[in-house]
Amino acid sequence: MTPENTAPGRFMTAEAAQSMGVFAQAATQQVNNDVLGKPRAIYTIARGSSDAVANILSYEFMRELGVPVTSLPPSVFSIGAGVSLEKVTVLVISQSGASDDLVLSAKGATAQGATVVAITNQRDSSVELESNMTLSVCAGPELAVPATKSVIGSIGAGMALLGALKPGYAFKSRAAADKLKDLS
């Protein structure tokens, strides 16, 4: 018999149980919307599971804001000169906030005129330092490989951002967070 503290899947089980609280905290965080303005478009830059989060958020942002939201590959900035990004918001999503290509993307997007918003799980990360504002994933340390808390927290942080861009949406975000708090 395997002791409970070494059982396969123990990290995933523990972190999945924490994910509702992580979402609630991320979705209800305060967002300084003085920086945001009214973007004419939103571009997302992310990789892996963070890119899946960006895709999920893009549908919600387009539906609620009526502006186009699409993904840019990090290589636009890491191996290219970038694209014009005046009057747009660029959302860089990264659990670590340390990947060189995402740091270069945040820096390049700022240089091209974008308002860059970082969603990360690491305070004072390199991506955050190159961004105009940061939202926390609120996941804390994560040991499970699937990064469940970071994915769910990133969606919550995106909902908090959407609530700042469209104040009526903040009510929906808080209501969803309250329902999850009741379940946890």
mmCIF file of C-alpha atoms in Angstrom:
data_model
loop_
_atom_site.group_PDB
_atom_site.id
_atom_site.type_symbol
_atom_site.label_atom_id
_atom_site.label_comp_id
_atom_site.label_asym_id
_atom_site.label_seq_id
_atom_site.Cartn_x
_atom_site.Cartn_y
_atom_site.Cartn_z
ATOM 1 C CA MET A 1 0.000 0.000 0.000
ATOM 2 C CA THR A 2 1.296 3.451 -0.923
ATOM 3 C CA PRO A 3 1.418 6.047 1.861
ATOM 4 C CA GLU A 4 -0.929 8.955 1.143
ATOM 5 C CA ASN A 5 1.871 11.539 0.996
ATOM 6 C CA THR A 6 3.582 9.664 -1.871
ATOM 7 C CA ALA A 7 0.516 8.402 -3.744
ATOM 8 C CA PRO A 8 0.495 9.019 -7.502
ATOM 9 C CA GLY A 9 -1.662 12.012 -8.346
ATOM 10 C CA ARG A 10 -1.473 13.539 -4.871
ATOM 11 C CA PHE A 11 -0.333 16.942 -6.153
ATOM 12 C CA MET A 12 -3.003 17.029 -8.843
ATOM 13 C CA THR A 13 -5.715 16.040 -6.364
ATOM 14 C CA ALA A 14 -4.682 18.695 -3.854
ATOM 15 C CA GLU A 15 -4.338 21.434 -6.457
ATOM 16 C CA ALA A 16 -7.625 20.598 -8.162
ATOM 17 C CA ALA A 17 -9.311 20.985 -4.776
ATOM 18 C CA GLN A 18 -7.743 24.448 -4.421
ATOM 19 C CA SER A 19 -8.712 25.619 -7.918
ATOM 20 C CA MET A 20 -12.163 27.007 -7.058
ATOM 21 C CA GLY A 21 -10.663 29.301 -4.444
ATOM 22 C CA VAL A 22 -7.902 30.326 -6.863
ATOM 23 C CA PHE A 23 -10.500 31.245 -9.503
ATOM 24 C CA ALA A 24 -12.554 33.228 -7.002
ATOM 25 C CA GLN A 25 -9.521 35.202 -5.823
ATOM 26 C CA ALA A 26 -8.259 35.899 -9.361
ATOM 27 C CA ALA A 27 -11.685 36.863 -10.731
ATOM 28 C CA THR A 28 -12.384 39.369 -7.965
ATOM 29 C CA GLN A 29 -9.014 41.129 -7.805
ATOM 30 C CA GLN A 30 -8.957 44.889 -8.253
ATOM 31 C CA VAL A 31 -7.883 46.109 -11.687
ATOM 32 C CA ASN A 32 -6.568 49.624 -12.272
ATOM 33 C CA ASN A 33 -8.527 50.539 -15.374
ATOM 34 C CA ASP A 34 -6.853 53.970 -15.636
ATOM 35 C CA VAL A 35 -4.159 52.248 -17.702
ATOM 36 C CA LEU A 36 -6.522 50.391 -20.027
ATOM 37 C CA GLY A 37 -8.466 52.934 -22.047
ATOM 38 C CA LYS A 38 -10.754 51.572 -24.758
ATOM 39 C CA PRO A 39 -8.824 49.240 -27.072
ATOM 40 C CA ARG A 40 -9.801 48.915 -30.733
ATOM 41 C CA ALA A 41 -8.492 45.340 -30.664
ATOM 42 C CA ILE A 42 -6.917 42.888 -28.241
ATOM 43 C CA TYR A 43 -4.047 40.575 -29.084
ATOM 44 C CA THR A 44 -3.004 37.666 -26.912
ATOM 45 C CA ILE A 45 0.506 36.273 -26.668
ATOM 46 C CA ALA A 46 0.995 32.995 -24.827
ATOM 47 C CA ARG A 47 2.237 29.426 -25.211
ATOM 48 C CA GLY A 48 0.971 26.001 -24.199
ATOM 49 C CA SER A 49 -1.818 25.899 -21.631
ATOM 50 C CA SER A 50 -1.654 29.698 -21.329
ATOM 51 C CA ASP A 51 -2.468 29.921 -25.040
ATOM 52 C CA ALA A 52 -5.506 27.700 -24.407
ATOM 53 C CA VAL A 53 -6.557 30.207 -21.722
ATOM 54 C CA ALA A 54 -6.085 33.047 -24.227
ATOM 55 C CA ASN A 55 -8.341 31.245 -26.691
ATOM 56 C CA ILE A 56 -11.069 30.770 -24.069
ATOM 57 C CA LEU A 57 -10.842 34.413 -23.011
ATOM 58 C CA SER A 58 -10.927 35.636 -26.611
ATOM 59 C CA TYR A 59 -14.484 34.379 -27.080
ATOM 60 C CA GLU A 60 -15.695 36.096 -23.921
ATOM 61 C CA PHE A 61 -13.887 39.357 -24.705
ATOM 62 C CA MET A 62 -15.236 39.487 -28.268
ATOM 63 C CA ARG A 63 -18.767 38.753 -27.126
ATOM 64 C CA GLU A 64 -18.715 41.349 -24.366
ATOM 65 C CA LEU A 65 -16.613 44.118 -25.937
ATOM 66 C CA GLY A 66 -17.377 43.727 -29.631
ATOM 67 C CA VAL A 67 -13.724 44.144 -30.615
ATOM 68 C CA PRO A 68 -11.556 41.600 -32.412
ATOM 69 C CA VAL A 69 -9.363 39.408 -30.241
ATOM 70 C CA THR A 70 -6.742 37.187 -31.798
ATOM 71 C CA SER A 71 -3.502 35.459 -30.943
ATOM 72 C CA LEU A 72 -0.069 36.635 -32.040
ATOM 73 C CA PRO A 73 2.820 34.178 -32.008
ATOM 74 C CA PRO A 74 5.649 35.219 -29.691
ATOM 75 C CA SER A 75 8.045 34.911 -32.644
ATOM 76 C CA VAL A 76 6.559 38.116 -34.119
ATOM 77 C CA PHE A 77 8.742 39.901 -31.581
ATOM 78 C CA SER A 78 11.411 37.345 -30.657
ATOM 79 C CA ILE A 79 12.668 36.826 -34.240
ATOM 80 C CA GLY A 80 10.884 39.632 -36.092
ATOM 81 C CA ALA A 81 10.424 43.383 -35.833
ATOM 82 C CA GLY A 82 6.847 43.174 -34.557
ATOM 83 C CA VAL A 83 3.675 44.784 -35.852
ATOM 84 C CA SER A 84 1.971 48.147 -35.306
ATOM 85 C CA LEU A 85 -0.058 47.996 -32.110
ATOM 86 C CA GLU A 86 -1.275 51.533 -31.507
ATOM 87 C CA LYS A 87 -4.541 51.759 -29.560
ATOM 88 C CA VAL A 88 -4.637 48.033 -28.835
ATOM 89 C CA THR A 89 -4.249 45.978 -25.700
ATOM 90 C CA VAL A 90 -1.843 43.058 -25.691
ATOM 91 C CA LEU A 91 -2.514 40.377 -23.119
ATOM 92 C CA VAL A 92 0.584 38.308 -22.286
ATOM 93 C CA ILE A 93 -0.317 35.187 -20.314
ATOM 94 C CA SER A 94 2.483 33.205 -18.679
ATOM 95 C CA GLN A 95 2.580 31.090 -15.532
ATOM 96 C CA SER A 96 6.234 31.900 -14.868
ATOM 97 C CA GLY A 97 6.510 35.244 -16.621
ATOM 98 C CA ALA A 98 10.102 34.315 -17.428
ATOM 99 C CA SER A 99 10.143 32.848 -20.956
ATOM 100 C CA ASP A 100 12.512 34.889 -23.109
ATOM 101 C CA ASP A 101 10.162 34.973 -26.104
ATOM 102 C CA LEU A 102 7.278 36.280 -23.988
ATOM 103 C CA VAL A 103 9.496 38.882 -22.312
ATOM 104 C CA LEU A 104 10.623 40.076 -25.759
ATOM 105 C CA SER A 105 6.974 40.101 -26.855
ATOM 106 C CA ALA A 106 5.916 42.307 -23.938
ATOM 107 C CA LYS A 107 8.843 44.643 -24.559
ATOM 108 C CA GLY A 108 8.216 44.734 -28.318
ATOM 109 C CA ALA A 109 4.476 45.299 -27.952
ATOM 110 C CA THR A 110 5.102 48.237 -25.631
ATOM 111 C CA ALA A 111 7.609 49.684 -28.110
ATOM 112 C CA GLN A 112 4.991 49.346 -30.875
ATOM 113 C CA GLY A 113 2.438 51.393 -28.912
ATOM 114 C CA ALA A 114 0.337 48.736 -27.173
ATOM 115 C CA THR A 115 -0.956 48.750 -23.637
ATOM 116 C CA VAL A 116 0.498 45.495 -22.320
ATOM 117 C CA VAL A 117 -1.284 43.552 -19.587
ATOM 118 C CA ALA A 118 0.547 40.596 -18.048
ATOM 119 C CA ILE A 119 -1.277 37.720 -16.382
ATOM 120 C CA THR A 120 1.299 35.733 -14.414
ATOM 121 C CA ASN A 121 1.710 33.625 -11.315
ATOM 122 C CA GLN A 122 5.130 35.074 -10.415
ATOM 123 C CA ARG A 123 5.375 38.503 -8.826
ATOM 124 C CA ASP A 124 8.071 40.779 -10.265
ATOM 125 C CA SER A 125 8.674 38.447 -13.205
ATOM 126 C CA SER A 126 10.469 39.706 -16.304
ATOM 127 C CA VAL A 127 7.191 39.820 -18.273
ATOM 128 C CA GLU A 128 5.608 41.947 -15.538
ATOM 129 C CA LEU A 129 8.518 44.375 -15.619
ATOM 130 C CA GLU A 130 7.956 44.934 -19.366
ATOM 131 C CA SER A 131 4.177 45.415 -19.006
ATOM 132 C CA ASN A 132 1.970 48.405 -18.244
ATOM 133 C CA MET A 133 -0.042 46.464 -15.678
ATOM 134 C CA THR A 134 -0.199 43.011 -14.140
ATOM 135 C CA LEU A 135 -2.916 40.709 -12.919
ATOM 136 C CA SER A 136 -2.116 37.799 -10.653
ATOM 137 C CA VAL A 137 -3.129 34.234 -11.402
ATOM 138 C CA CYS A 138 -3.328 33.799 -7.593
ATOM 139 C CA ALA A 139 -2.323 30.126 -7.835
ATOM 140 C CA GLY A 140 0.715 30.130 -5.578
ATOM 141 C CA PRO A 141 3.235 27.292 -5.863
ATOM 142 C CA GLU A 142 2.202 24.543 -8.232
ATOM 143 C CA LEU A 143 3.676 21.048 -8.187
ATOM 144 C CA ALA A 144 1.313 19.158 -10.501
ATOM 145 C CA VAL A 145 2.476 19.025 -14.109
ATOM 146 C CA PRO A 146 -0.884 20.020 -15.684
ATOM 147 C CA ALA A 147 -0.778 23.467 -13.991
ATOM 148 C CA THR A 148 -4.485 23.225 -13.208
ATOM 149 C CA LYS A 149 -4.527 26.097 -10.723
ATOM 150 C CA SER A 150 -2.632 28.387 -13.101
ATOM 151 C CA VAL A 151 -5.001 27.683 -15.978
ATOM 152 C CA ILE A 152 -8.103 28.269 -13.866
ATOM 153 C CA GLY A 153 -6.575 31.303 -12.150
ATOM 154 C CA SER A 154 -5.571 32.782 -15.511
ATOM 155 C CA ILE A 155 -9.170 32.529 -16.701
ATOM 156 C CA GLY A 156 -10.296 34.237 -13.495
ATOM 157 C CA ALA A 157 -7.728 37.029 -13.947
ATOM 158 C CA GLY A 158 -8.939 37.495 -17.518
ATOM 159 C CA MET A 159 -12.490 37.847 -16.238
ATOM 160 C CA ALA A 160 -11.317 40.508 -13.773
ATOM 161 C CA LEU A 161 -9.686 42.359 -16.672
ATOM 162 C CA LEU A 162 -12.872 42.115 -18.714
ATOM 163 C CA GLY A 163 -14.780 43.517 -15.745
ATOM 164 C CA ALA A 164 -12.483 46.560 -15.780
ATOM 165 C CA LEU A 165 -12.943 47.052 -19.522
ATOM 166 C CA LYS A 166 -16.716 46.611 -19.257
ATOM 167 C CA PRO A 167 -17.847 47.482 -15.721
ATOM 168 C CA GLY A 168 -21.190 45.669 -16.052
ATOM 169 C CA TYR A 169 -19.264 42.451 -16.581
ATOM 170 C CA ALA A 170 -17.608 42.758 -13.174
ATOM 171 C CA PHE A 171 -20.933 41.752 -11.635
ATOM 172 C CA LYS A 172 -20.949 38.497 -13.653
ATOM 173 C CA SER A 173 -17.375 37.764 -12.674
ATOM 174 C CA ARG A 174 -18.056 38.315 -8.978
ATOM 175 C CA ALA A 175 -21.253 36.239 -9.130
ATOM 176 C CA ALA A 176 -19.335 33.328 -10.671
ATOM 177 C CA ALA A 177 -16.644 33.662 -8.005
ATOM 178 C CA ASP A 178 -19.242 33.714 -5.229
ATOM 179 C CA LYS A 179 -20.827 30.511 -6.542
ATOM 180 C CA LEU A 180 -17.455 28.795 -6.522
ATOM 181 C CA LYS A 181 -16.673 30.025 -3.010
ATOM 182 C CA ASP A 182 -19.891 28.370 -1.870
ATOM 183 C CA LEU A 183 -18.760 25.071 -3.423
ATOM 184 C CA SER A 184 -15.267 25.017 -1.953
#
